[in-house]
Tab-separated table of C-alpha atoms and ligand atoms in Angstrom:
chain	number	residue	atom	x	y	z
A	1	MET	CA	-0.203	0.021	-0.062
A	2	LEU	CA	1.645	3.188	-1.348
A	3	ILE	CA	1.015	6.566	0.666
A	4	ASP	CA	2.394	9.665	-0.236
A	5	LEU	CA	1.446	12.548	1.695
A	6	HIS	CA	3.227	15.676	0.216
A	7	THR	CA	3.143	16.129	-3.501
A	8	HIS	CA	2.757	19.684	-5.911
A	9	THR	CA	0.623	20.009	-9.130
A	10	ASN	CA	1.271	23.237	-11.636
A	11	VAL	CA	-1.412	25.063	-9.293
A	12	SER	CA	1.794	26.203	-7.369
A	13	ASP	CA	5.467	25.091	-8.189
A	14	GLY	CA	4.677	21.457	-9.936
A	15	LEU	CA	4.995	20.230	-13.605
A	16	ASP	CA	1.758	18.395	-13.893
A	17	SER	CA	-1.616	19.462	-14.045
A	18	PRO	CA	-3.658	18.108	-10.987
A	19	GLU	CA	-5.270	15.671	-13.586
A	20	ASP	CA	-2.244	14.403	-15.447
A	21	LEU	CA	-0.808	13.751	-11.259
A	22	VAL	CA	-3.798	11.743	-10.320
A	23	GLY	CA	-3.296	9.617	-13.810
A	24	GLN	CA	0.224	8.923	-12.439
A	25	ALA	CA	-0.073	8.213	-9.290
A	26	LYS	CA	-2.577	5.886	-10.335
A	27	SER	CA	-0.286	4.255	-12.825
A	28	ALA	CA	2.191	3.747	-10.268
A	29	GLY	CA	0.276	1.826	-7.538
A	30	LEU	CA	-0.298	4.476	-5.024
A	31	SER	CA	-3.410	3.410	-2.817
A	32	VAL	CA	-3.372	7.504	-1.225
A	33	ILE	CA	-1.684	10.900	-2.771
A	34	ALA	CA	-2.146	13.974	-0.589
A	35	ILE	CA	-1.980	17.555	-3.020
A	36	THR	CA	-0.457	19.936	-0.833
A	37	ASP	CA	0.200	22.862	-3.198
A	38	HIS	CA	2.108	25.672	-1.245
A	39	ASP	CA	-0.963	28.040	-0.147
A	40	THR	CA	-3.731	27.079	-2.099
A	41	VAL	CA	-6.333	24.212	-2.460
A	42	ILE	CA	-7.672	24.758	-6.114
A	43	GLY	CA	-5.748	21.906	-7.393
A	44	TRP	CA	-7.367	19.597	-5.452
A	45	GLU	CA	-10.883	21.327	-5.620
A	46	ARG	CA	-10.976	21.170	-8.901
A	47	LEU	CA	-11.023	17.430	-8.603
A	48	ARG	CA	-14.579	17.035	-6.848
A	49	PRO	CA	-16.831	15.796	-6.628
A	50	PRO	CA	-15.535	12.924	-8.500
A	51	THR	CA	-17.318	11.544	-11.541
A	52	LYS	CA	-16.585	8.336	-10.766
A	53	GLN	CA	-14.852	6.051	-8.117
A	54	GLY	CA	-11.641	4.654	-8.751
A	55	ARG	CA	-9.218	3.056	-6.295
A	56	LEU	CA	-7.203	6.057	-5.838
A	57	THR	CA	-7.948	7.805	-2.296
A	58	VAL	CA	-6.775	12.038	-2.047
A	59	VAL	CA	-6.334	13.562	0.732
A	60	PRO	CA	-7.112	17.698	0.648
A	61	GLY	CA	-4.346	19.443	1.965
A	62	ALA	CA	-1.495	22.618	1.486
A	63	GLU	CA	1.796	23.344	2.423
A	64	ILE	CA	1.654	27.111	4.462
A	65	SER	CA	4.564	28.897	3.520
A	66	CYS	CA	5.669	30.406	7.251
A	67	GLN	CA	8.049	32.521	8.644
A	68	THR	CA	9.156	32.560	12.264
A	69	THR	CA	9.891	35.754	14.026
A	70	SER	CA	14.006	35.936	13.319
A	71	GLY	CA	12.927	34.993	9.460
A	72	MET	CA	13.596	31.479	8.898
A	73	SER	CA	11.143	29.969	6.406
A	74	VAL	CA	9.149	27.020	7.750
A	75	HIS	CA	7.040	25.113	5.609
A	76	MET	CA	3.994	23.594	7.131
A	77	LEU	CA	1.695	20.542	5.913
A	78	GLY	CA	-1.970	20.553	6.344
A	79	TYR	CA	-4.413	17.892	5.893
A	80	LEU	CA	-7.738	17.238	5.984
A	81	PHE	CA	-9.029	20.789	7.164
A	82	ASP	CA	-11.627	22.740	5.962
A	83	PRO	CA	-11.140	24.727	2.513
A	84	ASN	CA	-13.873	27.296	3.479
A	85	ASP	CA	-12.962	28.170	6.973
A	86	GLY	CA	-12.401	32.344	7.113
A	87	PRO	CA	-8.708	32.398	8.883
A	88	LEU	CA	-6.698	29.842	6.976
A	89	THR	CA	-8.017	30.702	3.659
A	90	GLU	CA	-7.105	34.079	4.697
A	91	ILE	CA	-3.973	33.408	5.140
A	92	MET	CA	-3.419	31.476	2.217
A	93	SER	CA	-4.617	34.560	-0.028
A	94	LEU	CA	-2.616	37.343	1.303
A	95	THR	CA	0.430	34.709	1.290
A	96	ARG	CA	-0.916	34.131	-2.354
A	97	ASP	CA	-1.206	37.497	-3.147
A	98	ASP	CA	2.282	38.743	-1.658
A	99	ARG	CA	4.398	37.094	-4.045
A	100	ILE	CA	4.060	39.241	-6.690
A	101	PRO	CA	6.043	41.841	-5.112
A	102	ARG	CA	7.717	39.613	-3.894
A	103	MET	CA	9.085	38.356	-6.976
A	104	LYS	CA	9.460	41.480	-8.298
A	105	LYS	CA	11.847	42.512	-6.172
A	106	ILE	CA	14.530	39.639	-6.415
A	107	ILE	CA	14.016	40.183	-10.432
A	108	GLU	CA	15.406	43.487	-9.403
A	109	LEU	CA	17.707	42.541	-7.133
A	110	LEU	CA	19.232	39.637	-9.818
A	111	ASN	CA	18.567	42.583	-12.273
A	112	GLY	CA	21.187	44.459	-9.909
A	113	ALA	CA	23.744	41.864	-10.671
A	114	GLY	CA	23.090	42.416	-14.470
A	115	ILE	CA	20.753	38.781	-14.595
A	116	GLY	CA	18.169	40.257	-17.329
A	117	VAL	CA	14.925	38.709	-16.303
A	118	THR	CA	11.894	39.888	-16.061
A	119	PHE	CA	8.702	39.578	-14.403
A	120	ASP	CA	6.836	38.769	-17.421
A	121	ASP	CA	9.461	35.747	-18.106
A	122	VAL	CA	8.217	34.278	-15.039
A	123	VAL	CA	4.894	34.411	-15.416
A	124	GLU	CA	5.373	32.992	-18.989
A	125	ARG	CA	6.439	29.876	-16.841
A	126	SER	CA	4.098	29.971	-14.340
A	127	GLY	CA	1.233	29.934	-16.371
A	128	SER	CA	-1.928	29.050	-14.889
A	129	ALA	CA	-0.371	28.459	-10.985
A	130	ALA	CA	-1.965	30.730	-8.092
A	131	THR	CA	1.048	30.215	-6.212
A	132	VAL	CA	4.181	31.982	-7.719
A	133	GLY	CA	7.250	30.838	-6.733
A	134	ARG	CA	11.025	30.511	-6.589
A	135	PRO	CA	10.960	27.706	-9.309
A	136	HIS	CA	9.319	29.778	-11.749
A	137	LEU	CA	12.000	32.255	-11.722
A	138	ALA	CA	14.149	29.308	-11.511
A	139	ASP	CA	12.151	28.369	-14.830
A	140	ALA	CA	12.721	31.152	-16.594
A	141	LEU	CA	16.365	31.526	-15.993
A	142	ILE	CA	16.642	28.072	-17.636
A	143	SER	CA	14.625	29.620	-20.493
A	144	LEU	CA	17.198	32.494	-20.315
A	145	GLY	CA	19.968	29.831	-20.373
A	146	VAL	CA	20.775	31.177	-17.636
A	147	VAL	CA	21.116	28.150	-15.723
A	148	ALA	CA	20.046	24.035	-16.716
A	149	THR	CA	17.941	23.136	-14.112
A	150	ARG	CA	16.137	24.271	-11.052
A	151	ASP	CA	18.628	22.865	-8.943
A	152	GLN	CA	21.296	25.006	-10.026
A	153	ALA	CA	19.342	28.044	-10.048
A	154	PHE	CA	18.457	27.397	-6.217
A	155	THR	CA	22.711	26.676	-5.255
A	156	GLN	CA	23.460	29.757	-7.838
A	157	TYR	CA	21.306	32.357	-7.197
A	158	LEU	CA	17.771	31.281	-5.578
A	159	HIS	CA	18.420	29.980	-1.719
A	160	ASN	CA	17.260	31.014	1.164
A	161	ASP	CA	20.520	32.408	2.307
A	162	SER	CA	21.339	34.177	-0.734
A	163	PRO	CA	21.607	37.733	-1.509
A	164	PHE	CA	18.613	37.431	-3.635
A	165	TYR	CA	16.270	36.118	-1.397
A	166	VAL	CA	13.372	38.054	-0.356
A	167	GLY	CA	10.750	36.624	1.778
A	168	HIS	CA	7.186	37.426	1.628
A	169	LEU	CA	4.059	38.060	4.355
A	170	ALA	CA	3.372	34.595	6.092
A	171	PRO	CA	1.879	33.132	9.312
A	172	SER	CA	4.688	32.172	11.837
A	173	PRO	CA	4.067	28.313	12.383
A	174	GLU	CA	2.510	28.767	15.342
A	175	GLU	CA	-0.113	31.059	13.368
A	176	ALA	CA	-0.355	28.303	10.653
A	177	ILE	CA	-0.990	25.301	12.875
A	178	ALA	CA	-3.427	27.247	15.042
A	179	ALA	CA	-5.224	27.804	11.804
A	180	ILE	CA	-5.174	24.470	10.327
A	181	ASN	CA	-6.102	23.056	13.816
A	182	ARG	CA	-9.214	24.783	14.250
A	183	ALA	CA	-10.851	24.128	10.743
A	184	GLY	CA	-10.123	20.725	11.866
A	185	GLY	CA	-6.698	19.836	10.149
A	186	VAL	CA	-3.952	18.165	10.996
A	187	SER	CA	-0.460	19.999	10.833
A	188	VAL	CA	2.552	17.984	10.116
A	189	LEU	CA	6.165	19.711	9.940
A	190	ALA	CA	7.610	19.444	6.114
A	191	HIS	CA	11.044	18.306	6.056
A	192	GLY	CA	12.158	20.103	9.158
A	193	LEU	CA	16.128	19.501	9.131
A	194	ALA	CA	16.421	20.001	5.435
A	195	GLY	CA	19.278	22.294	5.977
A	196	THR	CA	20.744	22.390	2.366
A	197	ARG	CA	17.538	24.985	1.924
A	198	GLY	CA	18.545	27.328	4.738
A	199	ALA	CA	18.169	27.877	8.381
A	200	ILE	CA	16.530	25.291	10.460
A	201	TYR	CA	14.927	24.196	13.572
A	202	SER	CA	16.803	22.778	16.750
A	203	LEU	CA	15.239	19.332	17.908
A	204	ASP	CA	13.905	21.601	20.745
A	205	GLU	CA	11.904	24.390	18.685
A	206	ILE	CA	10.292	21.549	16.999
A	207	ALA	CA	9.236	19.690	20.158
A	208	LYS	CA	7.623	23.252	21.400
A	209	LEU	CA	5.828	23.068	17.987
A	210	VAL	CA	4.008	20.239	19.220
A	211	ASP	CA	3.027	22.485	22.429
A	212	HIS	CA	0.801	24.526	20.057
A	213	GLY	CA	-0.452	21.800	18.769
A	214	LEU	CA	1.945	20.294	15.635
A	215	ALA	CA	0.481	16.303	15.287
A	216	GLY	CA	3.621	14.978	13.055
A	217	VAL	CA	6.690	15.527	11.440
A	218	GLU	CA	8.124	14.776	7.707
A	219	VAL	CA	10.610	11.962	8.831
A	220	ASP	CA	11.491	10.493	5.280
A	221	HIS	CA	11.711	12.992	2.509
A	222	ARG	CA	14.809	13.582	0.079
A	223	ASP	CA	16.601	16.567	1.933
A	224	HIS	CA	17.268	14.700	5.117
A	225	ASP	CA	20.067	12.536	5.224
A	226	GLN	CA	19.503	9.554	7.565
A	227	GLN	CA	20.993	10.866	11.177
A	228	ALA	CA	18.100	13.871	10.240
A	229	ARG	CA	15.806	10.933	9.492
A	230	ALA	CA	16.649	9.084	13.001
A	231	GLN	CA	16.637	12.182	15.143
A	232	LEU	CA	12.896	13.301	14.120
A	233	ARG	CA	11.759	9.400	13.901
A	234	GLU	CA	12.864	8.931	17.608
A	235	LEU	CA	11.467	12.948	18.256
A	236	ALA	CA	8.148	11.788	17.108
A	237	GLU	CA	8.523	8.766	19.105
A	238	SER	CA	9.179	10.425	22.114
A	239	LEU	CA	6.334	12.584	21.690
A	240	ASN	CA	4.123	10.740	20.417
A	241	ILE	CA	3.233	12.399	17.004
A	242	PHE	CA	2.716	11.621	13.743
A	243	ALA	CA	5.786	10.742	11.555
A	244	THR	CA	5.261	10.867	7.846
A	245	GLY	CA	7.255	10.115	4.707
A	246	SER	CA	6.558	11.747	1.146
A	247	SER	CA	7.860	12.396	-2.266
A	248	ASP	CA	7.626	16.276	-2.385
A	249	TYR	CA	6.574	15.438	-6.196
A	250	HIS	CA	7.215	18.441	-8.253
A	251	GLY	CA	7.946	16.594	-11.486
A	252	THR	CA	9.469	13.663	-12.928
A	253	SER	CA	11.361	16.236	-15.280
A	254	VAL	CA	13.306	17.391	-12.074
A	255	GLY	CA	14.211	14.181	-10.758
A	256	GLN	CA	11.044	13.422	-8.499
A	257	ARG	CA	9.205	10.239	-8.191
A	258	LEU	CA	5.920	9.821	-6.781
A	259	ALA	CA	5.875	7.251	-3.583
A	260	MET	CA	10.320	7.627	-3.561
A	261	GLU	CA	9.356	8.136	-0.041
A	262	VAL	CA	6.513	6.901	1.780
A	263	THR	CA	3.985	6.816	5.138
A	264	ALA	CA	3.253	3.788	6.932
A	265	PRO	CA	-0.505	2.599	6.616
A	266	ALA	CA	-0.699	2.839	10.928
A	267	VAL	CA	0.043	6.204	10.674
A	268	TRP	CA	-2.024	7.308	7.635
A	269	GLU	CA	-4.968	5.473	9.558
A	270	GLY	CA	-3.829	8.030	12.640
A	271	LEU	CA	-3.857	11.293	10.456
A	272	LEU	CA	-6.994	10.128	8.836
A	273	ALA	CA	-8.868	9.760	12.185
A	274	ARG	CA	-7.889	12.823	13.490
A	275	GLY	CA	-8.749	15.519	10.555
A	276	ASN	CA	-12.514	16.029	10.325
A	277	GLY	CA	-12.266	19.210	8.763
A	278	CYS	CA	-13.100	17.734	4.998
A	279	GLU	CA	-13.458	14.153	3.426
A	280	VAL	CA	-10.808	12.033	1.337
A	281	PHE	CA	-12.196	11.219	-1.953
A	282	SER	CA	-11.396	8.579	-4.149
A	283	LEU	CA	-10.677	8.514	-8.027
B	301	LIG	P1	9.000	29.978	-2.540
B	301	LIG	O1	7.760	29.245	-2.165
B	301	LIG	O2	8.911	30.786	-3.786
B	301	LIG	O3	10.044	30.381	-1.384
B	301	LIG	O4	10.092	28.525	-3.035
B	301	LIG	C1	10.352	27.706	-2.439
B	301	LIG	C2	9.865	26.407	-3.067
B	301	LIG	O5	11.323	25.608	-3.790
B	301	LIG	C3	10.009	24.651	-2.441
B	301	LIG	O6	8.741	24.551	-2.286
B	301	LIG	C4	10.615	24.477	-3.138
B	301	LIG	O7	9.844	23.589	-4.347
B	301	LIG	C5	11.680	25.250	-4.511
B	301	LIG	N1	13.218	24.272	-3.747
B	301	LIG	C6	13.892	24.080	-4.476
B	301	LIG	N2	15.046	23.914	-4.252
B	301	LIG	C7	15.221	24.587	-2.940
B	301	LIG	C8	16.326	24.804	-1.941
B	301	LIG	N3	17.289	24.442	-2.280
B	301	LIG	N4	16.165	25.999	-1.112
B	301	LIG	C9	14.470	26.544	-1.364
B	301	LIG	N5	13.422	25.933	-1.639
B	301	LIG	C10	13.920	24.867	-2.993
B	302	LIG	FE1	7.905	23.313	-4.062
B	303	LIG	FE1	8.648	22.586	0.883
B	304	LIG	ZN1	6.509	20.721	-1.286
């Protein structure tokens, strides 16, 4: 039983449409897939109500972009929340709106360093995405021949500690957890020890989030080395919270594979029992 609880579509920075993602999940033999686009729910909302029931369970979710008071970027996965909940909807829409001026600021900084990318180049790459992000800028830089891959764009220009980094309006992780919980959802810290992306929490800080209602941590993720996984697994066991695994899939062409990391069935069942803001559906 393959369970993948973290994937993106082209309504944020993934490369496949929600419909294509579902098709691929079925071909890959998945049983459960959560669609967790950055700061938007329209990808999975578009798939509801299903015209025909199938064998793939789709879990409604989102990955909320957060920022700590010290300016650290944190991603919070939310599952099974009520997509019409006022405060959570407001958080996501404020973030999405602010990503536009933020993108323009990053572009200005790049232009200042002699890299001639424009906002229109990014819009051309982001297409119909509701959430504009750095991966779209990376795609624009690829089109312009500045870099060859998204990874190279991040390593060279776009990573969180780069001089071209600009944040956007975002809730604190504690606010995101509270909003997800209030909306009947379940919150799981995404790739919490992915140190290659930038600053990360200490284990003690992650434990404090549990006091604020954090229900789980993503343990098996490609950006976690063996030590990070062991530390998070131990933390989850000691605090009795969910330990998940997931692909954080954005597309096969960026070297990712659905279900390259998975969540144990018992963990998924616990998570499903906890969330009561909306229902899963099958396709
Ligand atoms: P943004 O939402 O605009 O801040 O961009 C963050 C997104 O960039 C993440 O969700 C990933 O999809 C992608 N990404 C890829 N590599 C990195 C990296 N090294 N650091 C941060 N984000 C990365
Ligand atoms: Fe992403
Ligand atoms: Fe993330
Ligand atoms: Zn993600």
